[in-house]
Coordinates of C-alpha atoms and ligand atoms in Angstrom, one line a residue:
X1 CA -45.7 126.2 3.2
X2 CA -45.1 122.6 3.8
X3 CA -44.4 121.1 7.0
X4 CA -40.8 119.8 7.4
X5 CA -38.7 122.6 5.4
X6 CA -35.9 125.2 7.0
X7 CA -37.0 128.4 8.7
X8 CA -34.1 129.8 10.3
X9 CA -35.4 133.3 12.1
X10 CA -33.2 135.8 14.0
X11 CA -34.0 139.2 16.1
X12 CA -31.4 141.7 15.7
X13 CA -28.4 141.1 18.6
X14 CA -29.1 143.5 21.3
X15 CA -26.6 146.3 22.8
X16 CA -26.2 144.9 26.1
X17 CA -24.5 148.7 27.4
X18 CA -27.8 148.7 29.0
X19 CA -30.6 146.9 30.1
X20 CA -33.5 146.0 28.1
X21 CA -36.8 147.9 27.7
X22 CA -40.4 147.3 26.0
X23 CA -39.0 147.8 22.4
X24 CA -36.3 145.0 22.5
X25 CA -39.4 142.8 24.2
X26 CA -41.4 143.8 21.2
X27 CA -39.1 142.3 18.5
X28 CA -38.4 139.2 20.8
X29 CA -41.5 138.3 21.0
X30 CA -42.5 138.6 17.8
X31 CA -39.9 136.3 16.4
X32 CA -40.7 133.8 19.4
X33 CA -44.3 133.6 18.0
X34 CA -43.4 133.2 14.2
X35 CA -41.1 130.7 15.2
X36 CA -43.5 128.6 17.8
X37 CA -46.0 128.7 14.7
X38 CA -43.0 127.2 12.8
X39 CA -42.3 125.1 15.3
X40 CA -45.5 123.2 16.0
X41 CA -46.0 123.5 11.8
X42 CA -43.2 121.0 11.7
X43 CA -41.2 123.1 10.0
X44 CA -37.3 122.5 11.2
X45 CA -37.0 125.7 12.6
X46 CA -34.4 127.5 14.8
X47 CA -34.6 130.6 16.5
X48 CA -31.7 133.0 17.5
X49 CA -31.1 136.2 19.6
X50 CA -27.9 137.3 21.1
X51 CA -26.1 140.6 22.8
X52 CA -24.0 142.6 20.1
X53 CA -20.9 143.0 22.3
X54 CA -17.9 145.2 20.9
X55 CA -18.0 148.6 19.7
X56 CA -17.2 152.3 21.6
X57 CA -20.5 152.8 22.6
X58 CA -20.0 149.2 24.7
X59 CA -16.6 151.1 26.1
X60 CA -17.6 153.9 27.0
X61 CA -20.8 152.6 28.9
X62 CA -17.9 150.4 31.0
X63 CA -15.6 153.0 31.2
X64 CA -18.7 154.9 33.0
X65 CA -19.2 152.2 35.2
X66 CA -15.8 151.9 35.8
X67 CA -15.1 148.0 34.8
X68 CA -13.9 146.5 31.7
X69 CA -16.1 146.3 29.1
X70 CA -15.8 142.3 29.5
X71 CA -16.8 142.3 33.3
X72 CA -19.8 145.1 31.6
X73 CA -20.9 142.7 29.3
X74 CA -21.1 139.9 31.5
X75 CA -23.0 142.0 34.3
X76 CA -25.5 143.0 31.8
X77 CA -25.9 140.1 29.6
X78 CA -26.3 137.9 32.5
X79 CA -28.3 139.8 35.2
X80 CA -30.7 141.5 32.5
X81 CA -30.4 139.9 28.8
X82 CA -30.6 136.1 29.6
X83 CA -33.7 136.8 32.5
X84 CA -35.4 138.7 29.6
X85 CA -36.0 135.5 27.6
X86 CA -37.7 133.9 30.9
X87 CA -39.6 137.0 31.5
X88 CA -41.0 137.0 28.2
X89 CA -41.4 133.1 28.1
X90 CA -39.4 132.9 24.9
X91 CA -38.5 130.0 23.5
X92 CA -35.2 130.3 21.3
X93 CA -32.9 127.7 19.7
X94 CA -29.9 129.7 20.2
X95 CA -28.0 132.6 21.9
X96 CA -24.9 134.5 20.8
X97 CA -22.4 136.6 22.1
X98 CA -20.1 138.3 20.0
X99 CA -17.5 137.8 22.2
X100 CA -17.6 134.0 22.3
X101 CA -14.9 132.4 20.3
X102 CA -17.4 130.3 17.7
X103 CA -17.8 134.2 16.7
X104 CA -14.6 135.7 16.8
X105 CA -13.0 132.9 14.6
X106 CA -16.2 132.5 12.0
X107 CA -16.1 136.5 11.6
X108 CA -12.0 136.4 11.3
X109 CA -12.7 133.2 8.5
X110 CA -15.2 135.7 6.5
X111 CA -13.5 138.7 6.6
X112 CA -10.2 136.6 5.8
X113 CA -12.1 135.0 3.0
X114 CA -13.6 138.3 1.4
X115 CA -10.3 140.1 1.7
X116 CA -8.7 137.3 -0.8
X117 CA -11.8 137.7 -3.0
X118 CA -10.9 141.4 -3.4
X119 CA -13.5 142.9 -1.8
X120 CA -11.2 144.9 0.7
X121 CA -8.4 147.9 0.4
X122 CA -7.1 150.2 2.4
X123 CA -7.6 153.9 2.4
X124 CA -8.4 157.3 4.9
X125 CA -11.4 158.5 5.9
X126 CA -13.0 161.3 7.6
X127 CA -16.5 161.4 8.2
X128 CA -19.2 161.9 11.5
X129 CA -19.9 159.2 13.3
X130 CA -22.9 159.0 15.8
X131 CA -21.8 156.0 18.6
X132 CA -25.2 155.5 19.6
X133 CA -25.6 154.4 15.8
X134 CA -22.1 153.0 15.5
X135 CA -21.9 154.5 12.2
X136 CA -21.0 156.9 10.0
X137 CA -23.7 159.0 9.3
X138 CA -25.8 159.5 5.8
X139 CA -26.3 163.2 4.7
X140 CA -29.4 162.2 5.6
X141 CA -29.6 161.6 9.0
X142 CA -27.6 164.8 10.7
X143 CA -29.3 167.3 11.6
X144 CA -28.4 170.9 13.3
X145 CA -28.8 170.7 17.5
X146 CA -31.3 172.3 19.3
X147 CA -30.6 173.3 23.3
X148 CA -27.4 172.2 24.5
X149 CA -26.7 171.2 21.4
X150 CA -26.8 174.1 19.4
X151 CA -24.7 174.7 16.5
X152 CA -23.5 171.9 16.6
X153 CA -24.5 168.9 13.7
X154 CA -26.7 165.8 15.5
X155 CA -27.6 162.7 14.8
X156 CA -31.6 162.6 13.8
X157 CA -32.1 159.3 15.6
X158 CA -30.2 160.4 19.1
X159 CA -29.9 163.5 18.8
X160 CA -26.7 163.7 20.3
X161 CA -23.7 165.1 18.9
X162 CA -21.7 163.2 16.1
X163 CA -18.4 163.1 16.2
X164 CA -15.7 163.8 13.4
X165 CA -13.5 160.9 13.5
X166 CA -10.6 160.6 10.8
X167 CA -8.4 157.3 10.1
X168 CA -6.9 154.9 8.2
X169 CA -9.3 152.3 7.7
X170 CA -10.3 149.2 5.4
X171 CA -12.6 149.7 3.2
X172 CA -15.2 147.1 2.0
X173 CA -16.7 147.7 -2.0
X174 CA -19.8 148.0 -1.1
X175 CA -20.4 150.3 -4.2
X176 CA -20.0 147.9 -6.4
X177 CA -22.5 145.3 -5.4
X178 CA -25.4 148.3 -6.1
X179 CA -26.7 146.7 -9.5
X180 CA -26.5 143.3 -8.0
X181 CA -28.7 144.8 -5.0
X182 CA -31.3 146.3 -6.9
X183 CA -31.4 143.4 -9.1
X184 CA -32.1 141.4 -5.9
X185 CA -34.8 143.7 -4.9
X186 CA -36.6 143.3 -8.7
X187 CA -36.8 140.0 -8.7
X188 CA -37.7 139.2 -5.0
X189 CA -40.3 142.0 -4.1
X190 CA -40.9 140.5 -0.9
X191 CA -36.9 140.2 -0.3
X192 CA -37.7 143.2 2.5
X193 CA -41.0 143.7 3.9
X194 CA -43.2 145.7 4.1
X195 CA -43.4 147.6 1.1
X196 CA -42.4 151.1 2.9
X197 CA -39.5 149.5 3.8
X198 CA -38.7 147.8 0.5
X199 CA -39.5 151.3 -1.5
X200 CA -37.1 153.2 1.3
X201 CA -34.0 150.8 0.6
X202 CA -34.5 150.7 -3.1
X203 CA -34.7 154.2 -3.2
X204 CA -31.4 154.5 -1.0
X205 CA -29.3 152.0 -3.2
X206 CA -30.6 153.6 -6.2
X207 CA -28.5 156.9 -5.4
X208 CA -25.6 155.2 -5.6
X209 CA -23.5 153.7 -2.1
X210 CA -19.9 154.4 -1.0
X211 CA -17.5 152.2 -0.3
X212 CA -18.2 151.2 4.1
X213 CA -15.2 151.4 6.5
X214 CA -15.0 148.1 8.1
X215 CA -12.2 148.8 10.6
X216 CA -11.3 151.2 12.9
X217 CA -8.1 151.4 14.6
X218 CA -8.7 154.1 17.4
X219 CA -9.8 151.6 20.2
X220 CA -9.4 147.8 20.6
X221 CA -12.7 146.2 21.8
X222 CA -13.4 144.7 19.4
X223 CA -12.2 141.5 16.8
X224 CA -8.6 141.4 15.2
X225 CA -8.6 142.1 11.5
X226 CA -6.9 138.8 10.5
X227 CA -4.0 140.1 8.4
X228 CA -3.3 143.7 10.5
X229 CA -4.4 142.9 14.4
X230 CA -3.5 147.2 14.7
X231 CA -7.5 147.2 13.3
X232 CA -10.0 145.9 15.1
X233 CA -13.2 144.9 13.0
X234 CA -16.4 147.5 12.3
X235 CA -19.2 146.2 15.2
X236 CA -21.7 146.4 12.7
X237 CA -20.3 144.2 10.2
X238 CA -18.8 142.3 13.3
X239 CA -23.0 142.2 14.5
X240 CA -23.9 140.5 11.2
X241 CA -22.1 138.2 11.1
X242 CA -23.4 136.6 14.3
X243 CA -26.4 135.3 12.0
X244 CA -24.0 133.0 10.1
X245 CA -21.3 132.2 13.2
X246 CA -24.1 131.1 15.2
X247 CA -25.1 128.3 12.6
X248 CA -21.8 126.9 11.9
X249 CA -19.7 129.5 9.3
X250 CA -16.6 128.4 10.0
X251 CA -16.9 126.0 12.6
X252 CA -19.8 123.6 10.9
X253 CA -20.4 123.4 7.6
X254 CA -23.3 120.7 7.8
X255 CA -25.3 122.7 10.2
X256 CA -24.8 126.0 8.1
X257 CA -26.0 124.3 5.3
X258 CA -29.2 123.2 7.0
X259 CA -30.4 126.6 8.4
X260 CA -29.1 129.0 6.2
X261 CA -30.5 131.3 4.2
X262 CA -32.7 132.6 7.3
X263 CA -35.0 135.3 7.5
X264 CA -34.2 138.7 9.5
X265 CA -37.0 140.8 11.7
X266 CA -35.5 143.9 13.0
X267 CA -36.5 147.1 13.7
X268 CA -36.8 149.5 10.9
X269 CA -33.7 151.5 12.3
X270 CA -31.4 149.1 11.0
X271 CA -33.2 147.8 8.3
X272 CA -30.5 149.1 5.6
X273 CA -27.8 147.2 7.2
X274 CA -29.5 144.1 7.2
X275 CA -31.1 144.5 3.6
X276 CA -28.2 146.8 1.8
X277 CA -25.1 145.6 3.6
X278 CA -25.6 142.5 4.4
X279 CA -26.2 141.0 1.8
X280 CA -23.4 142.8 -0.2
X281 CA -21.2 141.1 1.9
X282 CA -22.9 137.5 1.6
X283 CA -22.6 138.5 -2.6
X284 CA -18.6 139.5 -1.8
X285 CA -17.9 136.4 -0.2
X286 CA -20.0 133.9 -2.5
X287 CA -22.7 133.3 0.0
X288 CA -26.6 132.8 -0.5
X289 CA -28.3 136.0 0.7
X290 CA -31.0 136.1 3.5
X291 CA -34.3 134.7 2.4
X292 CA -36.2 138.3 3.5
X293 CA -35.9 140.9 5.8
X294 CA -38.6 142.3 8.0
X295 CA -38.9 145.9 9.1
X296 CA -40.8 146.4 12.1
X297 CA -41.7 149.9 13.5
X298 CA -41.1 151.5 16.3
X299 CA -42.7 151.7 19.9
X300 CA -43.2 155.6 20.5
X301 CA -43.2 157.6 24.2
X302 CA -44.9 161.2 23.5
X303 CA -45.0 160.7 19.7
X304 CA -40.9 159.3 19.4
X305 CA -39.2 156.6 19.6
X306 CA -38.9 154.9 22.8
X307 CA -34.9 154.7 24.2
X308 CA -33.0 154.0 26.8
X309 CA -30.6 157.3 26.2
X310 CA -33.9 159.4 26.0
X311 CA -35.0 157.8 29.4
X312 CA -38.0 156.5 28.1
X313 CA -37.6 153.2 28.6
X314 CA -40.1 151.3 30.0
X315 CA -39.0 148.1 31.8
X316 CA -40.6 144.7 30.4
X317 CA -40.9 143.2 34.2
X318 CA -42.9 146.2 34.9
X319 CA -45.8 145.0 32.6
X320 CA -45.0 141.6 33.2
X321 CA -45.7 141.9 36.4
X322 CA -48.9 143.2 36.8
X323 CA -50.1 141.6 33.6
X324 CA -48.0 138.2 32.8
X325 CA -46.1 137.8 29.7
X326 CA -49.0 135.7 27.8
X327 CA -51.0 139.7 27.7
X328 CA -47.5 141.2 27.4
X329 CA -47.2 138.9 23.9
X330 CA -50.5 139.2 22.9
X331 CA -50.6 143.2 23.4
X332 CA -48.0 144.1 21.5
X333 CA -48.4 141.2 18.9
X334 CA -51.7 142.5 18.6
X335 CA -52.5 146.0 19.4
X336 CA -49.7 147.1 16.6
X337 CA -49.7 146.8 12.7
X338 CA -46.7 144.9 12.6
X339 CA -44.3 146.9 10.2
X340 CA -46.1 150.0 11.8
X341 CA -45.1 152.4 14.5
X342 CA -47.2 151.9 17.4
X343 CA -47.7 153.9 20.8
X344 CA -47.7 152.4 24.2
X345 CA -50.4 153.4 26.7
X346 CA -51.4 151.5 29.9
X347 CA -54.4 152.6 30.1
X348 CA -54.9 150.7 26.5
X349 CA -53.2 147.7 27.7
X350 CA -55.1 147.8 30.5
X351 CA -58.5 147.7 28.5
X352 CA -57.4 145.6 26.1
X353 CA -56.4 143.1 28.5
X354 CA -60.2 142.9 30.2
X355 CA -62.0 143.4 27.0
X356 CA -60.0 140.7 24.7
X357 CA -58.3 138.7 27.2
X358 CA -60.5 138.3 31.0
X359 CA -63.8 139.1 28.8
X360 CA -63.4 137.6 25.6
X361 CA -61.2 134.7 26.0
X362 CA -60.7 133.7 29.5
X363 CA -64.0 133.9 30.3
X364 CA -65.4 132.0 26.8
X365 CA -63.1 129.0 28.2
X366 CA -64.1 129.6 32.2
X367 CA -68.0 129.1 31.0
X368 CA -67.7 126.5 28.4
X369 CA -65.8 124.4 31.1
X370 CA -67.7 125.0 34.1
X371 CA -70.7 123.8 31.8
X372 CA -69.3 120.7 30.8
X373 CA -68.8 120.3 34.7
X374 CA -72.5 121.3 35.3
X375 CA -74.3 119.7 32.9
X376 CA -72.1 116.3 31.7
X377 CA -69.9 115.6 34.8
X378 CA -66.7 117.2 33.0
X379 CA -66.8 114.6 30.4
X380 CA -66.9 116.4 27.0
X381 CA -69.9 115.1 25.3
X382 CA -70.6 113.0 22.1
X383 CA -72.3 115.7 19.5
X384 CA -75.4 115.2 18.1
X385 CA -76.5 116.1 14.3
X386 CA -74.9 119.1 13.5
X387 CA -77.3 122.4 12.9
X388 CA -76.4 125.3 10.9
X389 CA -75.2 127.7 14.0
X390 CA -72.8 124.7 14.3
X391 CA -71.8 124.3 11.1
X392 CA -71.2 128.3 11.0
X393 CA -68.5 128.4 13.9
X394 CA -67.1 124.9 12.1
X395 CA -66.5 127.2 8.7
X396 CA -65.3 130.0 11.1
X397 CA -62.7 127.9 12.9
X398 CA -61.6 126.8 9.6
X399 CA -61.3 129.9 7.6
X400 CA -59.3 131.3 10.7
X401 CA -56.8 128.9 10.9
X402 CA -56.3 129.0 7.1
X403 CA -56.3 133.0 7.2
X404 CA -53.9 132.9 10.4
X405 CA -51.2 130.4 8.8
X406 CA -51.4 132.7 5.4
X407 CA -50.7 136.0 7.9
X408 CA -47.8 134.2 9.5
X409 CA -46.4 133.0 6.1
X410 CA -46.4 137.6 5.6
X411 CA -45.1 138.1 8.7
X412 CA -48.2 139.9 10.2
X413 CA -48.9 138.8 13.7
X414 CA -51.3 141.3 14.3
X415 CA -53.4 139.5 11.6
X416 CA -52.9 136.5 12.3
X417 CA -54.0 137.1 15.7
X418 CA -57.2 139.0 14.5
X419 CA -58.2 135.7 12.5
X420 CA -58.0 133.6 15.4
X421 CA -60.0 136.2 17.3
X422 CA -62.8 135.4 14.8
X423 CA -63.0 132.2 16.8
X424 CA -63.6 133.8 20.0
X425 CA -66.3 136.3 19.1
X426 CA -68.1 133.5 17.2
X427 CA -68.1 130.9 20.2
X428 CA -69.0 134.1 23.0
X429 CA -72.1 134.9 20.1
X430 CA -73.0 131.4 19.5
X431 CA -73.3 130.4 23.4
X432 CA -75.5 133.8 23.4
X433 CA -77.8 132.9 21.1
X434 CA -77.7 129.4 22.3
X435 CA -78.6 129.4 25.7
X436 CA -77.4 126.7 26.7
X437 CA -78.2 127.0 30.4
X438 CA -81.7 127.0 29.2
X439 CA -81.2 124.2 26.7
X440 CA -80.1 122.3 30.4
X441 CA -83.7 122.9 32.0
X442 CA -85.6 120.7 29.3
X443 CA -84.6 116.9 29.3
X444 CA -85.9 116.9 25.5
X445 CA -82.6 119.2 24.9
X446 CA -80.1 117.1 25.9
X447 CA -78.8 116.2 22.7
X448 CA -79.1 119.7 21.4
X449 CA -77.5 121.0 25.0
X450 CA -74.6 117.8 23.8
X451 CA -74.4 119.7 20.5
X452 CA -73.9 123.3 21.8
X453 CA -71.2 122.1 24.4
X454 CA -69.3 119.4 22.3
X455 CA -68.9 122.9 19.4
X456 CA -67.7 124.8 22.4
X457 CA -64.7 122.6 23.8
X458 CA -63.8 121.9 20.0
X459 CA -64.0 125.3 19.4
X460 CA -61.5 126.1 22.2
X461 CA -59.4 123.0 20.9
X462 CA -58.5 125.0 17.9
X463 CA -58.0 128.3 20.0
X464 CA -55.5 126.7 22.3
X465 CA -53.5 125.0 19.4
X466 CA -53.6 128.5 17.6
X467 CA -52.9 130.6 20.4
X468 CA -50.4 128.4 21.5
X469 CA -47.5 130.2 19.4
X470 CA -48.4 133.5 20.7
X471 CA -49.7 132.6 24.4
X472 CA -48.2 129.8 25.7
X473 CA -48.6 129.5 29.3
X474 CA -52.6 130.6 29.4
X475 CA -53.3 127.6 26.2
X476 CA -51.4 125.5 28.6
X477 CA -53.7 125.5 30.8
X478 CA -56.7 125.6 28.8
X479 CA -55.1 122.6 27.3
X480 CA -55.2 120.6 30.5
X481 CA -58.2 121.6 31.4
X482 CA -59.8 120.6 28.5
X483 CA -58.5 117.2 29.1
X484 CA -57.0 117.6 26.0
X485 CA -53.3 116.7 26.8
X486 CA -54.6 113.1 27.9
X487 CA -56.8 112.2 25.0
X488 CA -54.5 114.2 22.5
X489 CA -50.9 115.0 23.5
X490 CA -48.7 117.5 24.4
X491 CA -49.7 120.5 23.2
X492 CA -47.0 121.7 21.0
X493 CA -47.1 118.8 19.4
X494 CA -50.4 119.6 17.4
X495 CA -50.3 120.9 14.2
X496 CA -51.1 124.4 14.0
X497 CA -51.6 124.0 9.8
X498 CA -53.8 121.3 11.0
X499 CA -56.2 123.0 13.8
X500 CA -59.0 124.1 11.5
X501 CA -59.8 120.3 11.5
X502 CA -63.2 120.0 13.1
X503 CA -63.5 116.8 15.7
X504 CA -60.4 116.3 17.0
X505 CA -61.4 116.6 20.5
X506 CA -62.9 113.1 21.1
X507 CA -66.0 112.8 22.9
X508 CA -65.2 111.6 27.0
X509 CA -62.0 113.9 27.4
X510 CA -62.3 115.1 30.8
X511 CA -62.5 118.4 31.4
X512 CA -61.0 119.7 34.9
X513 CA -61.2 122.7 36.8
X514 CA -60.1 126.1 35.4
X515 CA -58.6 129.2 37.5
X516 CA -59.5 132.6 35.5
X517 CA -56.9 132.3 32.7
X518 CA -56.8 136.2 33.1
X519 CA -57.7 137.2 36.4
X520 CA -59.3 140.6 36.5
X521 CA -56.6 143.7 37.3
X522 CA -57.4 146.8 39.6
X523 CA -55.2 149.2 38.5
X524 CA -54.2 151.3 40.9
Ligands
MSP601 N1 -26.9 145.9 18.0 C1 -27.6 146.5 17.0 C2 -28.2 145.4 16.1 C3 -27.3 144.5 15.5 S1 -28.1 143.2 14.5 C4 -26.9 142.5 13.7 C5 -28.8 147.3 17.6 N2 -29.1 147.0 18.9 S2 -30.2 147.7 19.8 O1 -30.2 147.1 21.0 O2 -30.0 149.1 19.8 O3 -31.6 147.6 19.1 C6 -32.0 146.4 18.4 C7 -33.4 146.4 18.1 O4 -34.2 146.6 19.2 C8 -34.0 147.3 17.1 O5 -33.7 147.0 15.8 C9 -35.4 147.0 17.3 O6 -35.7 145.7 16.7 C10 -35.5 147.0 18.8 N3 -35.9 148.3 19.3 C11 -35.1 149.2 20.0 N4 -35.9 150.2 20.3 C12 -37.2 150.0 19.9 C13 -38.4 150.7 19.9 N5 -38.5 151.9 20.5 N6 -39.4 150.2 19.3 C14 -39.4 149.0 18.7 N7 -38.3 148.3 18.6 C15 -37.1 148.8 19.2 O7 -29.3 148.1 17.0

């Protein structure tokens, strides 16, 4: 990709009934990084999250609590949702709210404008409905209870009870933008990544879709439909919408022209809303259709999926904690095929950590620092002729910044990040085999000693430029230490398409004094 074009990138907007655990982290942290990479490509990106805000399930939860669900949403979204983003040291454009009025109206404009289009008619419905899904559920996905449950019909994701619900409701065509769907999917395999996920929607549009309810006129949280306020608007198609209203449908046309089409990452729960839905609406109203989606899978607890209304939920703070939100990123970013179900240990997290982060990394930029302190004063020294165990971790650093941009242009932060790594393992095998505390006993060495260290720092250039994206508060300070700031900028200025570069550190930058970038953890 070239530097300079639009990469609009969205996580899904988050139920703010409750507060947010591990899971949510995971997909926000994974957009964060594609979008830092973007970012510091030059690309003119923009990154958006949000809080999905309407619906029963947001009504009940208040009800519970015994507040409006306004007052709910505003307890949640600010005490939990917003101090997420800081805990997690994400870095987004944007934030929505569903019930802000740039949404309401833009939602009221689409709905407005596909209704004239005739795309929407009126009819009666009776169907189960699971409200921890907000939707009507697929054959599919009920199931017959077990325990408290029994004989009863469940939903397969909650497995709570669904509920029969019969109305008079609006009904968006959904079935008849199936050929145009599949046609979508031929001739842009990579519209919805990965593959599983692609082959799962194609195979669900293939057998044919119904017409979707888009209204409900039972309860009133949620958005007017423009032209019969006795319906309030389906939260779903209410949610998607935020990914348009946030970039100007219907309030700024010049700035929805400049980001969208964007690309979606969610998790593969509600992949065929975002890839079978949504962009049957964009089709109904005219619209360009996203530019891909990306399925994700699922952190597991004891082999399932982790949830809050399973009480499996593990806090993000709680990791953040003990282990700061650069390991937090780099764990989950790492440890996990992305597009793969994953499961969360600590005890993995907590050897990950040492081996990768305090023993691999941290302690490759402690040494190579503390050397250039040693042995040159902290002044990073002029190179001499290159030998081939140079010129190796030169081609290294190379391939694994080419290799790491190609992984972020799939999606696959986990490879990406296992590029870079190639970096570190070379740099900790090459000052091995190099000796350079021995090279620093023999004044005949000192070029060669010049050599070993210069390949070092420079080495670590490209790691904190790469790593950046992913781990921004450890590259930080590696950045300043390196003395790299002064003699090169900030760091997110730096090109990450452009860190494979060799000799971009200039000889003289002064190095300064590093803390452990990952101090050592007793765990308890
Ligand atoms: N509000 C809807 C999305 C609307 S988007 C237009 C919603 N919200 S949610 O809060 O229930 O979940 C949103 C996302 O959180 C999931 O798609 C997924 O990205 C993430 N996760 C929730 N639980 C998760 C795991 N256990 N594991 C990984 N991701 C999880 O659905």
């Amino acid at each position: 990709m070239t530097s300079g074009g639009s990469f609009f990138i969205t996580t899904p907007i988050y139920y703010p009934s409750d507060v947010p655990h591990i899971g949510h982290g995971y997909t926000t942290v994974a957009v964060d990084t594609l979008a830092r990479w973007h970012r510091q490509a030059g690309d003119d990106t923009w990154m958006l999250t949000g809080t999905d805000e309407h619906g029963q399930k947001m009504m009940r939860a208040a009800a519970a609590n015994g507040v409006s669900p306004q007052e709910w949403v505003d307890r949640l979204v600010g005490e939990a949702w917003f101090p997420l983003l800081k805990t997690l040291d994400v870095a987004n454009d944007d934030f929505i709210r569903t019930t802000q009025e740039r949404h309401e109206k833009g939602v009221q404009a689409f709905i407005q404008a596909i209704y004239e289009r005739g795309h929407i008619y009126a009819g009666e419905y009776e169907a189960l409905y699971c409200v921890g899904c907000e939707e009507f559920k697929p054959e599919s996905e009920i199931v017959d209870g077990t325990g408290a449950f029994e004989g009863l019909k469940v939903c397969a994701i909650h497995s709570k009870p669904l509920e029969l619900l019969h109305e008079k409701n609006y009904f968006f065509r959904l079935s008849a933008f199936a050929d145009q769907l599949l046609e979508l999917y031929r001739e842009r395999p990579d519209f919805v990544q990965p593959e599983s996920a692609r082959n799962e929607v194609v195979a669900f549009v293939q057998q044919g879709l119904k017409d979707l309810s888009i209204s409900r006129s039972a309860f009133d949280w949620g958005i007017p439909v423009p032209w019969d306020p006795s319906h309030v608007i389906y939260v779903w198609v209410d949610a998607l919408l935020n990914y348009a209203t946030a970039i100007g449908y219907g309030s700024d046309e010049a700035s929805f022209e400049r980001r969208w089409p964007g690309h979606h990452v969610v998790g593969k729960d509600i992949l065929r809303f975002h890839a079978v839905i949504w962009p049957a609406m964009l089709m109904a109203a005219g619209l360009e259709v996203p530019r891909g989606v990306f399925a994700h899978g699922w952190l597991l607890v004891g082999g399932e999926k982790m949830s809050k209304s399973k009480a499996t939920g593990i806090a993000p703070e709680t990791l953040v904690k003990t282990f700061g939100s650069d390991a937090y990123r780099f764990y989950f970013l790492s440890a996990i095929a992305f597009g793969q179900d994953g499961s969360f240990s600590w005890e993995d997290m907590l050897a990950r950590y040492h081996a990768e982060l305090a023993n691999g990394f941290g302690n490759l930029a402690s040494r190579s620092i503390a050397m250039t302190a040693k042995y040159f004063d902290g002044s990073a020294p002029e190179p001499g002729e290159y030998a081939d165990a140079d010129l190796a971790v030169q081609r290294i650093v190379a391939d694994a910044a080419a290799n790491a941009d190609a992984a972020i242009e799939r999606f696959r932060t986990d490879e990406a990040i296992h590029a870079i790594w190639t970096i570190v393992d070379a740099l900790n095998g090459y000052i091995t085999e190099s000796e350079p505390w021995v090279l620093a006993k023999d004044d005949a060495q000192r070029e060669r000693l010049a050599t070993v260290l210069y390949t070092c720092l420079e080495g670590l250039r490209a790691l904190a430029v790469l790593l950046s994206p992913v781990m921004p508060e450890s590259t930080r300070k590696l950045w300043t230490a390196l003395g790299a700031e002064e003699a090169l900028g900030a760091l997110t200025a730096q090109d990450v398409r452009d860190a494979g570069r060799w000799g971009q550190l200039p000889a003289g930058a002064t190095a300064s004094k590093l803390a452990p970038l990952f101090p050592r953890i007793e765990d308890e």
